[in-house]
Tab-separated table of N, CA and C in Angstrom:
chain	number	residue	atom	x	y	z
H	128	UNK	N	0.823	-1.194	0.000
H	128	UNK	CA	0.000	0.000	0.000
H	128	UNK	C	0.864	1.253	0.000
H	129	UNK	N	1.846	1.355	0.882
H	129	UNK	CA	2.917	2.370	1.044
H	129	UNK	C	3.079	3.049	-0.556
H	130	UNK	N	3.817	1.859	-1.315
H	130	UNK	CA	4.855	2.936	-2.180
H	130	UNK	C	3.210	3.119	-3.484
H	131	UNK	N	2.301	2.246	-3.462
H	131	UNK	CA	1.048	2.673	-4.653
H	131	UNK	C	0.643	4.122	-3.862
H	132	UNK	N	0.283	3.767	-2.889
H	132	UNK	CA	-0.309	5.269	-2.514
H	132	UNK	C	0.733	6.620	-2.591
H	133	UNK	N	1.839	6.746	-2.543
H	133	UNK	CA	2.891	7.535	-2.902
H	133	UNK	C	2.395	8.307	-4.466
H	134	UNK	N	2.777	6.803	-4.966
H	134	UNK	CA	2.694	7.105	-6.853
H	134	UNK	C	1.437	7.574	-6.934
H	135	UNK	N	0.363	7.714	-6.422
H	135	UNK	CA	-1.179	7.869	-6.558
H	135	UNK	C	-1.492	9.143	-6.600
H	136	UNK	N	-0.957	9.573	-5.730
H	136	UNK	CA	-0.940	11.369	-4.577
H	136	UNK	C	0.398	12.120	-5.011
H	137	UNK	N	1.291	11.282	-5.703
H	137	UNK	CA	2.472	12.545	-5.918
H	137	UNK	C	2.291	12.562	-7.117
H	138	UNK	N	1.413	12.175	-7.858
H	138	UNK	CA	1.514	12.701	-9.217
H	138	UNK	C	1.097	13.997	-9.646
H	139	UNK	N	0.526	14.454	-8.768
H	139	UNK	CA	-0.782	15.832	-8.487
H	139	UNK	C	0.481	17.172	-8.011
H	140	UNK	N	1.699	16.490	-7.307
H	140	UNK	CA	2.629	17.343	-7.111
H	140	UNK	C	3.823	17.815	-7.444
H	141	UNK	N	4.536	18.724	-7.716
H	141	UNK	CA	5.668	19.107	-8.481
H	141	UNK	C	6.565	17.959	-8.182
H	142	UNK	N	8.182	17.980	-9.078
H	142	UNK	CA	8.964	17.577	-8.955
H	142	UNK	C	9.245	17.836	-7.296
H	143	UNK	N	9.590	18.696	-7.593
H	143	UNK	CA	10.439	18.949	-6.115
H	143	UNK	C	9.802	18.778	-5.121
H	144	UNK	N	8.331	18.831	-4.852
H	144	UNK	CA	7.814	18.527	-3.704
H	144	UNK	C	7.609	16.864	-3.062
H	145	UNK	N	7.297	16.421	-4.535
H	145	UNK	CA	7.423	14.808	-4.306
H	145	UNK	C	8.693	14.112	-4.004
H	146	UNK	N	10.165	15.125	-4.617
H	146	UNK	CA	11.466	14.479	-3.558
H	146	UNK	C	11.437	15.063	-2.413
H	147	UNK	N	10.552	15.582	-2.047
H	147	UNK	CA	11.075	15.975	-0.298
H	147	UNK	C	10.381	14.776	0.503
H	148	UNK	N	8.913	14.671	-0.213
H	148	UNK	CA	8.112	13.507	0.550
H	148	UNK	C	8.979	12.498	0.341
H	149	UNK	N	9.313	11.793	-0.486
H	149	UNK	CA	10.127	10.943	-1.039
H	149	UNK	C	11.051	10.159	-0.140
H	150	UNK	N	11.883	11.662	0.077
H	150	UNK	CA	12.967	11.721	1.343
H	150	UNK	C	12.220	11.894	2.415
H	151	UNK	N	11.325	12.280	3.078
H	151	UNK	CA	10.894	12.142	4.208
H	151	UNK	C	10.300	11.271	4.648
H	152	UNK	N	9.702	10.375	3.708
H	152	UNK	CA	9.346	9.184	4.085
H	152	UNK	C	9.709	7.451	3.391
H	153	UNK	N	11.206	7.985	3.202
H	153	UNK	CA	11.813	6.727	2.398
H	153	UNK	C	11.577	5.545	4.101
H	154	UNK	N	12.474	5.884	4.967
H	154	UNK	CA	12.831	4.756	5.806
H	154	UNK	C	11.575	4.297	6.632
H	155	UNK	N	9.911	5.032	6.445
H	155	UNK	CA	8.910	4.696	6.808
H	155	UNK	C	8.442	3.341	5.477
H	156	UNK	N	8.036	3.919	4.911
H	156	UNK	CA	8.002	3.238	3.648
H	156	UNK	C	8.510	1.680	3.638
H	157	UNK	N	10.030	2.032	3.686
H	157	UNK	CA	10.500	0.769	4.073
H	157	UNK	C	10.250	0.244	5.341
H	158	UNK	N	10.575	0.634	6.005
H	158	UNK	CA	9.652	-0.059	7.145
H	158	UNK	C	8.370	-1.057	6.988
H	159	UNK	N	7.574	-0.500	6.519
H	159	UNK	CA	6.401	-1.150	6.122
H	159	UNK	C	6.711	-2.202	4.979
H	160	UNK	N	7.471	-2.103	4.181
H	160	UNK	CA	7.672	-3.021	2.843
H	160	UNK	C	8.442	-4.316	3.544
H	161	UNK	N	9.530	-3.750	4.830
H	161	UNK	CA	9.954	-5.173	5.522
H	161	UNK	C	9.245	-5.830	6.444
H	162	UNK	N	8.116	-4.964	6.833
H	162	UNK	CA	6.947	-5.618	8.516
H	162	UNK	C	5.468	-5.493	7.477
H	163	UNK	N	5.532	-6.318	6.614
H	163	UNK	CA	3.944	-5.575	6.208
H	163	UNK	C	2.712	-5.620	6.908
H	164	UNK	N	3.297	-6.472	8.100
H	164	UNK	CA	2.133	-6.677	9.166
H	164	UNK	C	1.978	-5.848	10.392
H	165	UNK	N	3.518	-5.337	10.566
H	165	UNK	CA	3.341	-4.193	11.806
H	165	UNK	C	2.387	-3.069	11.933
H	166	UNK	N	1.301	-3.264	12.151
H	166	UNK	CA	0.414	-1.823	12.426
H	166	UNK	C	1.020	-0.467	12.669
H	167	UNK	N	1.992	-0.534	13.635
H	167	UNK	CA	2.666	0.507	13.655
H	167	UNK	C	3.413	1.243	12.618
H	168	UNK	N	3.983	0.625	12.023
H	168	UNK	CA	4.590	0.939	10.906
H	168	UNK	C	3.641	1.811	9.861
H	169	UNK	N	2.118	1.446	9.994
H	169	UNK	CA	1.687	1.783	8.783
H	169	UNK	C	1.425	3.200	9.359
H	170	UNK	N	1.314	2.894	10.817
H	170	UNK	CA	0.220	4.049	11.792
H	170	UNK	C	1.486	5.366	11.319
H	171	UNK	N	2.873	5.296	11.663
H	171	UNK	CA	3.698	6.069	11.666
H	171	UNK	C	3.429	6.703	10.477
H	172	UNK	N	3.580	5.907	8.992
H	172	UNK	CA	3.837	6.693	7.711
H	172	UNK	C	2.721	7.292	7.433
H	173	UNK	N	1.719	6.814	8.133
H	173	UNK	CA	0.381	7.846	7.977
H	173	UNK	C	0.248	9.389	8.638
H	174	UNK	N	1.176	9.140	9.603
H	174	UNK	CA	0.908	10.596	10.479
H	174	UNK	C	2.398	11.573	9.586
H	175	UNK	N	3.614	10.670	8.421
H	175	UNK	CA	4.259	11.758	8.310
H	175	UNK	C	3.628	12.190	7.105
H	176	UNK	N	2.895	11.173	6.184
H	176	UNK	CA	1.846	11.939	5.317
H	176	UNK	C	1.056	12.764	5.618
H	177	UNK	N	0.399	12.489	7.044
H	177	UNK	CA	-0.518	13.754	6.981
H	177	UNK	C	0.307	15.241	7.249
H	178	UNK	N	1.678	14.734	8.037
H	178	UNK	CA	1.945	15.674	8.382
H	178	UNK	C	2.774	16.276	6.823
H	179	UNK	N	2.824	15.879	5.533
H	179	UNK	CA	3.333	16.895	4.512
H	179	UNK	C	1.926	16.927	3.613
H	180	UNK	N	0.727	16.611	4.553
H	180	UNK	CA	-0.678	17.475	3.859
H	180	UNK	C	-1.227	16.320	2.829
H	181	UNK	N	-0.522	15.133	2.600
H	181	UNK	CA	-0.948	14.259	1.976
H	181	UNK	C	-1.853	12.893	2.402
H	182	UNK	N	-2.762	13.547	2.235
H	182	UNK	CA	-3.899	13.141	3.292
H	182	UNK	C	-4.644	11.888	2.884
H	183	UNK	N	-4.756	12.009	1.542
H	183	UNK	CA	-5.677	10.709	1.171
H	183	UNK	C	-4.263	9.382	1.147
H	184	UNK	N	-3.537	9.701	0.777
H	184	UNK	CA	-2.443	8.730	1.447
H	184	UNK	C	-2.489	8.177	2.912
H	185	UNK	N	-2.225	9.077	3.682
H	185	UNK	CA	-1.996	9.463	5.110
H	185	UNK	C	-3.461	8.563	5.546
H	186	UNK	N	-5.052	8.900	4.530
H	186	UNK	CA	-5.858	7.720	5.249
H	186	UNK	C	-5.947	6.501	4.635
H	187	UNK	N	-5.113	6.246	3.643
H	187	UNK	CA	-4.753	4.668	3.139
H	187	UNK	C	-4.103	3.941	3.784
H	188	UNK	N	-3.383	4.777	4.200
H	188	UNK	CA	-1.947	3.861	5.401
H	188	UNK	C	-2.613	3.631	7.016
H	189	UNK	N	-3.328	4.876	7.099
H	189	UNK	CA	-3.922	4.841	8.231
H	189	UNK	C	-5.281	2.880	8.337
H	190	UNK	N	-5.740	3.301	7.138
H	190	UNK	CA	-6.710	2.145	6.787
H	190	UNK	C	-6.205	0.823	6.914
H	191	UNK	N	-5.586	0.540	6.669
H	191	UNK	CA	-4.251	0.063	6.770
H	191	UNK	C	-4.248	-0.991	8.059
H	192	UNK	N	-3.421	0.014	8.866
H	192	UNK	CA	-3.181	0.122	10.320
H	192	UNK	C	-4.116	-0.342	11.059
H	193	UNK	N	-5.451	0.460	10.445
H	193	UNK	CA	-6.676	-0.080	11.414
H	193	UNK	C	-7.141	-1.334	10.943
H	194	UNK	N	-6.835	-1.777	10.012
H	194	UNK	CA	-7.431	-3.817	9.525
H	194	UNK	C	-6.368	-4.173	10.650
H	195	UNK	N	-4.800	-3.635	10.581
H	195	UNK	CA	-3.896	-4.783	10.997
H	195	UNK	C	-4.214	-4.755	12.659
H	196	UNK	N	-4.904	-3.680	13.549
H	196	UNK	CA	-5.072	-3.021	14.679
H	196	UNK	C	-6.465	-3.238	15.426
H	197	UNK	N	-7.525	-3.500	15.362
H	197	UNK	CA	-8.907	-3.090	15.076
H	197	UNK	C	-9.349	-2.169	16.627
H	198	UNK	N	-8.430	-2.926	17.378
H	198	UNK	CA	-8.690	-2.030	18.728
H	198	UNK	C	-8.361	-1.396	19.176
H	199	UNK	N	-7.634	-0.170	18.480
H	199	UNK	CA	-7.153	0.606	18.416
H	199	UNK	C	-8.100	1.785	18.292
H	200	UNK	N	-8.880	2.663	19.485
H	200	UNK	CA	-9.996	3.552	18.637
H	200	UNK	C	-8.977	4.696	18.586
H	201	UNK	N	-7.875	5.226	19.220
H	201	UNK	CA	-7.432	6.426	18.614
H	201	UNK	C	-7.304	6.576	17.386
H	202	UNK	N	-6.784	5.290	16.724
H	202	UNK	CA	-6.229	5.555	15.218
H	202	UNK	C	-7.535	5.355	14.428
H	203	UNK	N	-8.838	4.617	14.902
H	203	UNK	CA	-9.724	4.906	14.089
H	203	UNK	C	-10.752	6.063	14.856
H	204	UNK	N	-10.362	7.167	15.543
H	204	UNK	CA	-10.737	8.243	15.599
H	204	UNK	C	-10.313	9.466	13.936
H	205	UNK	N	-8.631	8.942	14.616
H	205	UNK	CA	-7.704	9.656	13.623
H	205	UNK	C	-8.167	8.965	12.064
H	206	UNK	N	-8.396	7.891	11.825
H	206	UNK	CA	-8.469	7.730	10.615
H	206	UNK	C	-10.393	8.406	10.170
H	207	UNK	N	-11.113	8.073	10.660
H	207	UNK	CA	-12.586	9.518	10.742
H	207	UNK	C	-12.705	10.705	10.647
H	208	UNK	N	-11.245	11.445	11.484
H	208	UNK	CA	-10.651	13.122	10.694
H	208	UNK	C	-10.549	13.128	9.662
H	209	UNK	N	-9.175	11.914	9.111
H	209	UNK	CA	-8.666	12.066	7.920
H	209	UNK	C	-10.171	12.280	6.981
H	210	UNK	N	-10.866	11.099	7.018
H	210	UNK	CA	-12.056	10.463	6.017
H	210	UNK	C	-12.911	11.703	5.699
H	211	UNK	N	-13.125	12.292	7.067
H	211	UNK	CA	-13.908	13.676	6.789
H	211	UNK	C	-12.741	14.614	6.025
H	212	UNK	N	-12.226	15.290	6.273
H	212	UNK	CA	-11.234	15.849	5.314
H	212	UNK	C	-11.317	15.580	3.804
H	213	UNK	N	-11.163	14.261	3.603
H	213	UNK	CA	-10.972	14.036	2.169
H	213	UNK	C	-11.868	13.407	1.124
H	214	UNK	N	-13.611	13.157	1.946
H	214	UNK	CA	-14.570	13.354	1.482
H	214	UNK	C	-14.983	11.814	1.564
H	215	UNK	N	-15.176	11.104	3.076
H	215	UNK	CA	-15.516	9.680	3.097
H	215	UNK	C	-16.677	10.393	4.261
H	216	UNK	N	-17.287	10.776	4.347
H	216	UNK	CA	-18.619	11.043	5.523
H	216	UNK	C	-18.959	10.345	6.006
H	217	UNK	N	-19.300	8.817	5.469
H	217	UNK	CA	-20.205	7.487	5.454
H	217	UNK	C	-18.969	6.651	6.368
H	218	UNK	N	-17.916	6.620	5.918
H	218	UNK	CA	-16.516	5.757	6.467
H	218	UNK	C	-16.178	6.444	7.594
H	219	UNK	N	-16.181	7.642	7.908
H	219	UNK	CA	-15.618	8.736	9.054
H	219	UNK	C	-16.702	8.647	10.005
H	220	UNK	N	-17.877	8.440	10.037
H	220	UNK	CA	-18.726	7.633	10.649
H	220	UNK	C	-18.415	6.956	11.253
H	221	UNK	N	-18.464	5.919	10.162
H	221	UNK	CA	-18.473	4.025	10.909
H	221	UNK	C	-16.789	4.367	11.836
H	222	UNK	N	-15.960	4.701	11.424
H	222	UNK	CA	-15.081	5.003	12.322
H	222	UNK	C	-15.367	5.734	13.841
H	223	UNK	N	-16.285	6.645	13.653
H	223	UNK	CA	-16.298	6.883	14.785
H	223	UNK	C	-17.048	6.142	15.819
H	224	UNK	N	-17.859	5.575	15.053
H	224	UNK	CA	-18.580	4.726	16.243
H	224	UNK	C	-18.032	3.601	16.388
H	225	UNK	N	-16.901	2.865	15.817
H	225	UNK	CA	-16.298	2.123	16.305
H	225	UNK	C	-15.330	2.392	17.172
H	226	UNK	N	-14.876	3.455	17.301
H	226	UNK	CA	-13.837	4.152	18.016
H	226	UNK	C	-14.729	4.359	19.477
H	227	UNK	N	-15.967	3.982	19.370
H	227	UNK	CA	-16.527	5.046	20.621
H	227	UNK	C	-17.292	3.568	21.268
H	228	UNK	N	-16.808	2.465	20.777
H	228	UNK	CA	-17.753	1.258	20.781
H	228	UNK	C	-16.507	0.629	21.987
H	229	UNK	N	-15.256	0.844	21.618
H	229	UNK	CA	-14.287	0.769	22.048
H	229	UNK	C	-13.125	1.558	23.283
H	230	UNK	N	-14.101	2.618	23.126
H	230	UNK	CA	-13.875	3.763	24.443
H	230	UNK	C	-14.650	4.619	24.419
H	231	UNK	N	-15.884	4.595	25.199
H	231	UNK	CA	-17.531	5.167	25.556
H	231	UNK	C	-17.226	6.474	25.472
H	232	UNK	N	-16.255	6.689	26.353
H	232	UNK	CA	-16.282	7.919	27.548
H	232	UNK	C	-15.562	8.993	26.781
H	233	UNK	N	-14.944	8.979	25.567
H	233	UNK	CA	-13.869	9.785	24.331
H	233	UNK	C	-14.659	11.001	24.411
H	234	UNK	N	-14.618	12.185	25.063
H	234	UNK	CA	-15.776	13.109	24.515
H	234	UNK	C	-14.512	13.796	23.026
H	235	UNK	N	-13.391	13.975	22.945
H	235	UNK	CA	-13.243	14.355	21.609
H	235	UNK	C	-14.073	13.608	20.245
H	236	UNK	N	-13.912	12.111	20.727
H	236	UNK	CA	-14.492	11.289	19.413
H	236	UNK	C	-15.955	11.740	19.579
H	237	UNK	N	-16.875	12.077	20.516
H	237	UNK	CA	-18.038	12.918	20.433
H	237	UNK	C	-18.217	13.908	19.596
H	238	UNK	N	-17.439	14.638	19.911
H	238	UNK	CA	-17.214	15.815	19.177
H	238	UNK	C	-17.257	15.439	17.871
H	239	UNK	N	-15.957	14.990	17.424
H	239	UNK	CA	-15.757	14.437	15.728
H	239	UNK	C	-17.354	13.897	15.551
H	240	UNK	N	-17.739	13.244	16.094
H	240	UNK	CA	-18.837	12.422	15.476
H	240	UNK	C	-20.308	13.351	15.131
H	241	UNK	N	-20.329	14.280	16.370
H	241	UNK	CA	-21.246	15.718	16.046
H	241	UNK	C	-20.582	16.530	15.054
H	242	UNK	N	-19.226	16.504	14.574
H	242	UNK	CA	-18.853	17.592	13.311
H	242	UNK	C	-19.270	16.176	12.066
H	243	UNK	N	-19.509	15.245	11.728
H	243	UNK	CA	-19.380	14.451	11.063
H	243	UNK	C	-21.164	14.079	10.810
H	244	UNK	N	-21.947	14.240	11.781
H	244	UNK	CA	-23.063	14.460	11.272
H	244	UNK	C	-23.857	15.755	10.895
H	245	UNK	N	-23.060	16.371	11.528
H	245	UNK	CA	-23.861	17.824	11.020
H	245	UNK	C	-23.169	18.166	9.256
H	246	UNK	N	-22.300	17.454	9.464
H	246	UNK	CA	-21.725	18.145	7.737
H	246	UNK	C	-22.186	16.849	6.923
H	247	UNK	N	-22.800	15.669	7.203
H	247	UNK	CA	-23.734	14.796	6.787
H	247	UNK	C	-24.833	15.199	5.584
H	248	UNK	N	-25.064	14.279	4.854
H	248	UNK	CA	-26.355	14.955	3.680
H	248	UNK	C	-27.535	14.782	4.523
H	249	UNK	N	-27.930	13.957	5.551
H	249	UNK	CA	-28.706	13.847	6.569
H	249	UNK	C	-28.827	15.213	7.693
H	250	UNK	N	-27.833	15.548	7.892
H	250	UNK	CA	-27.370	16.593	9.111
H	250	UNK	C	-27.902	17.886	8.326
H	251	UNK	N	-27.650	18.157	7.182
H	251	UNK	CA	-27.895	18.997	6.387
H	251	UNK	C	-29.449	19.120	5.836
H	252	UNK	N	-30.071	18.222	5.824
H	252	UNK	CA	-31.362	18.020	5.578
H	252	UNK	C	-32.135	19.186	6.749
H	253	UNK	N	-31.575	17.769	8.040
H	253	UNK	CA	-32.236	18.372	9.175
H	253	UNK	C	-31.854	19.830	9.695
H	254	UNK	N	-30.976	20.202	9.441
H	254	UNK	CA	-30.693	21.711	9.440
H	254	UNK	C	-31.123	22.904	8.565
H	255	UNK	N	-31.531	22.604	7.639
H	255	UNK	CA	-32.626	23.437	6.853
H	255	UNK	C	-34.189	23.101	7.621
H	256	UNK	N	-34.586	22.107	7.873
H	256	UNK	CA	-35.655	21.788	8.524
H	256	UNK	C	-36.027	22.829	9.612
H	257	UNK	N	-34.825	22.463	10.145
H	257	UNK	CA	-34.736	23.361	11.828
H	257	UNK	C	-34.773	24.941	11.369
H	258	UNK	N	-34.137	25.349	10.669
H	258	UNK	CA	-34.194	27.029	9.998
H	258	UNK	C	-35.313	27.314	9.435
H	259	UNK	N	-36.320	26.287	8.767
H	259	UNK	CA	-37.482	26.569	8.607
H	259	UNK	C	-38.606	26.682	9.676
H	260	UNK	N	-38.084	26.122	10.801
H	260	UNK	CA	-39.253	26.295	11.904
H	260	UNK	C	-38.975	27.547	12.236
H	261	UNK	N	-37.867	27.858	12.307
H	261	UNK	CA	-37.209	28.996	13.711
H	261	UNK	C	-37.742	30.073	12.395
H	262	UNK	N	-38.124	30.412	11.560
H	262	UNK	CA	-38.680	31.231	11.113
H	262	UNK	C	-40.293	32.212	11.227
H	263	UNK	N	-39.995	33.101	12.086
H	263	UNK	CA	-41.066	33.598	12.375
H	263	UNK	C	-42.035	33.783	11.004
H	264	UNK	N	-43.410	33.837	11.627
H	264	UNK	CA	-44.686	33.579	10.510
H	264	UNK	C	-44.348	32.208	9.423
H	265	UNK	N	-43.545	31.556	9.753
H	265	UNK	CA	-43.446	29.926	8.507
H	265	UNK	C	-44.478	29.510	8.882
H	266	UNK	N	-45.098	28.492	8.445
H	266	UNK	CA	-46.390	27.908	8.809
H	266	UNK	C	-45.925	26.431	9.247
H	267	UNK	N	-44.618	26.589	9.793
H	267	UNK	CA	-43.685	25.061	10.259
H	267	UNK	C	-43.645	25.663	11.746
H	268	UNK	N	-43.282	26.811	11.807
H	268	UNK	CA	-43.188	27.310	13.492
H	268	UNK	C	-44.250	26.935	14.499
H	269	UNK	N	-43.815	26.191	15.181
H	269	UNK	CA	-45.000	26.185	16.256
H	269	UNK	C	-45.043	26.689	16.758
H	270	UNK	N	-45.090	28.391	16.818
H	270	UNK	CA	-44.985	29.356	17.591
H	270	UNK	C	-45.401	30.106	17.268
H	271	UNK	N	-46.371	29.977	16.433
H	271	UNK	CA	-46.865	31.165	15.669
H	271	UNK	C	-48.480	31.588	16.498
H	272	UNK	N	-48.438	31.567	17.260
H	272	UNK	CA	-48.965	31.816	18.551
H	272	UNK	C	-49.675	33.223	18.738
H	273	UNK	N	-50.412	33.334	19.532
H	273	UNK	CA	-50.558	35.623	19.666
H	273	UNK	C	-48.872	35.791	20.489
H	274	UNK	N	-48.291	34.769	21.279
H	274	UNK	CA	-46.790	35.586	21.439
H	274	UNK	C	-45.719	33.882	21.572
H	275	UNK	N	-45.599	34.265	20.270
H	275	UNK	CA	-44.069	33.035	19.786
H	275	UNK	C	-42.735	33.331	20.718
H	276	UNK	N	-42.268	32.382	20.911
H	276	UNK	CA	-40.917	32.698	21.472
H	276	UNK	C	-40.375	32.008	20.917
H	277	UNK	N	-39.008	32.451	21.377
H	277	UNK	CA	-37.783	31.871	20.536
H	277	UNK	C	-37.391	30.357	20.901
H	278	UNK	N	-37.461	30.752	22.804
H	278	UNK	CA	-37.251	28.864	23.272
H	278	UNK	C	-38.215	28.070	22.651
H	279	UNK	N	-39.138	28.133	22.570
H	279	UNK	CA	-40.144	27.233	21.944
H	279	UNK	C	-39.652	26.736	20.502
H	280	UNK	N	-39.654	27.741	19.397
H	280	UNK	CA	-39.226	27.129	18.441
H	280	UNK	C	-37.772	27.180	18.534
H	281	UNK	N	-37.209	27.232	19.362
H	281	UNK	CA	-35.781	26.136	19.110
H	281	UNK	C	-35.987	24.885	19.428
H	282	UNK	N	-37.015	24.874	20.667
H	282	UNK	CA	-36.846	23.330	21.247
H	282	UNK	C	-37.560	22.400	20.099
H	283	UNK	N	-38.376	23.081	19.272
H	283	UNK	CA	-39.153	21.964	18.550
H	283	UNK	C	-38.354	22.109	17.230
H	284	UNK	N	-37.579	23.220	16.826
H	284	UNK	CA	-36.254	22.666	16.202
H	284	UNK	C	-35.098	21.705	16.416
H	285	UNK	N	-34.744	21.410	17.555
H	285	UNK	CA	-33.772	20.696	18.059
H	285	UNK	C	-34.414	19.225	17.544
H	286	UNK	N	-35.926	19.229	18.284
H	286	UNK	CA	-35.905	18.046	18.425
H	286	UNK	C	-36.270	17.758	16.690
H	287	UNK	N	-36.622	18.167	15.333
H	287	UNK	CA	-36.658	17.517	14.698
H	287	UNK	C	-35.095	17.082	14.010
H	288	UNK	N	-34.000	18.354	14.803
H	288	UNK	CA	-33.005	18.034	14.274
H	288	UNK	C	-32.115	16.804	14.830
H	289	UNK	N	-32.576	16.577	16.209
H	289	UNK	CA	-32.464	15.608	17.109
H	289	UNK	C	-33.324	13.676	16.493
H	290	UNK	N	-34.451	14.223	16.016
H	290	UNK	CA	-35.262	12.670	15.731
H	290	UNK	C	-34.364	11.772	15.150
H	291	UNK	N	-33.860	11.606	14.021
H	291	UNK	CA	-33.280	10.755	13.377
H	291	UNK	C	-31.915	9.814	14.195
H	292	UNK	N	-31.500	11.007	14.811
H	292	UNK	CA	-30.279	10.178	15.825
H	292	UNK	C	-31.106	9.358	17.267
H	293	UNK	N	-32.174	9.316	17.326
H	293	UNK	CA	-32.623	8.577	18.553
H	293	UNK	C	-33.678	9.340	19.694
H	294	UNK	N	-33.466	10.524	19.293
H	294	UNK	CA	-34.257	11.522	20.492
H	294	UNK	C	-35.199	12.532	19.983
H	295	UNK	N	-36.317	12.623	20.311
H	295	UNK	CA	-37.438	13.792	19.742
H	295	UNK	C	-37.239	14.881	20.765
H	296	UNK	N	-37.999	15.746	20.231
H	296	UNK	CA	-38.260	17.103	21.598
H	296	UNK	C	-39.296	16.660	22.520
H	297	UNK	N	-40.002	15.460	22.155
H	297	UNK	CA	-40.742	14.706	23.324
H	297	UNK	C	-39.926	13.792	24.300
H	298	UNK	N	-38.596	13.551	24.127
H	298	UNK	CA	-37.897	12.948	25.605
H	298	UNK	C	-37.682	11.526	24.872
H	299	UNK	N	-38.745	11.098	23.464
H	299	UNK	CA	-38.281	9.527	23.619
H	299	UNK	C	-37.828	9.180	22.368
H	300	UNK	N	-37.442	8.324	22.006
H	300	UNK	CA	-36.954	7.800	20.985
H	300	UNK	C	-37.449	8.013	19.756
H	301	UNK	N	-36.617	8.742	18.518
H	301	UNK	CA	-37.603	8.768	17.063
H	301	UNK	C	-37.477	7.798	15.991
C-alpha cells in the first residue's frame, strides 16, 4: 500500500515537492515493505503523510493500520478526521462509532462524530428543517402563537433536528 499510494498522490505534485516527501518518508516506507504486518509501521507513515498534507495517502496507510489493529480507537478516531477531510462522511462515521464502541467515555471522538453528522447529507437536511421552523410567521413554526418565542421554536427545532439520531423534543426515541 505504502509505495502505490505515494505514486497515486504525488503525481498531483511538483517535482520537487514529491522528492522531499520521497525523502521524508523513504525509511517509513520501508519499514512497512519489511513488517507488512506491523500496524505501527503503517500508523507512523500515515501521520508523516498527513503531516506533509498528503492526506488521502496518510488515510490509506492509516486504513491500513486499522485492519492490521482493530482495537485501536485512537487511530480509528484519527483515521474519521482524515475520512472527513478528504470526502468519506459514510466511512468517518463508521469510524467513529467504532472508536466510541471501544472507548464510551472519548468526549473528543463525540465531538468528531457531532462535526461528522452535522456536515452529513442527513445533518444537512435536518438543518434546513430546523431554519425553517425557527422562522417567524413559517407555517412550520409552532410558535406562531398571539406571542411566539424563541425557546419554543428552538426546542421543537432541536428536536426535529435531534429525531433521526434517537431523540425527539418529546424525551423519547424517534
Amino acid at each position: 500500500v505504502a509505495l502505490g499510494a505515494l505514486a497515486n498522490f504525488a503525481s498531483a505534485q511538483s517535482p520537487e515537492q514529491k522528492r522531499r516527501v520521497d525523502d521524508a518518508t523513504w525509511d517509513l516506507r520501508r519499514a512497512v515493505a519489511l513488517a507488512p504486518r506491523d500496524a505501527n509501521a503503517y500508523h507512523e507513515l500515515s501521520l508523516a503523510y498527513r503531516e506533509w498534507k498528503f492526506l488521502r495517502a496518510a488515510s490509506e496507510e492509516l486504513r491500513t493500520a486499522v485492519m492490521l489493529a482493530p482495537a485501536e480507537p485512537e487511530w480509528r478516531r484519527e483515521l474519521g478526521m482524515l475520512l472527513q477531510r478528504v470526502g468519506g462522511p459514510a466511512e468517518a462515521l463508521e469510524q467513529y462509532h467504532a472508536s466510541l464502541k471501544l472507548r464510551p467515555s472519548h468526549g473528543e471522538t463525540y465531538f468528531n462524530l457531532g462535526n461528522a453528522l452535522h456536515d452529513s447529507e442527513q445533518g444537512k437536511k435536518r438543518q434546513a428543517q430546523v431554519s425553517e421552523i425557527l422562522v417567524p410567521g413559517s407555517p412550520k413554526n409552532v410558535c406562531n402563537s398571539a406571542k411566539p418565542t424563541y425557546g419554543a421554536s428552538l426546542s421543537a427545532g432541536i428536536g426535529v433536528l435531534a429525531s433521526p439520531y434517537g431523540q425527539s423534543n418529546e424525551g423519547g426515541t424517534g
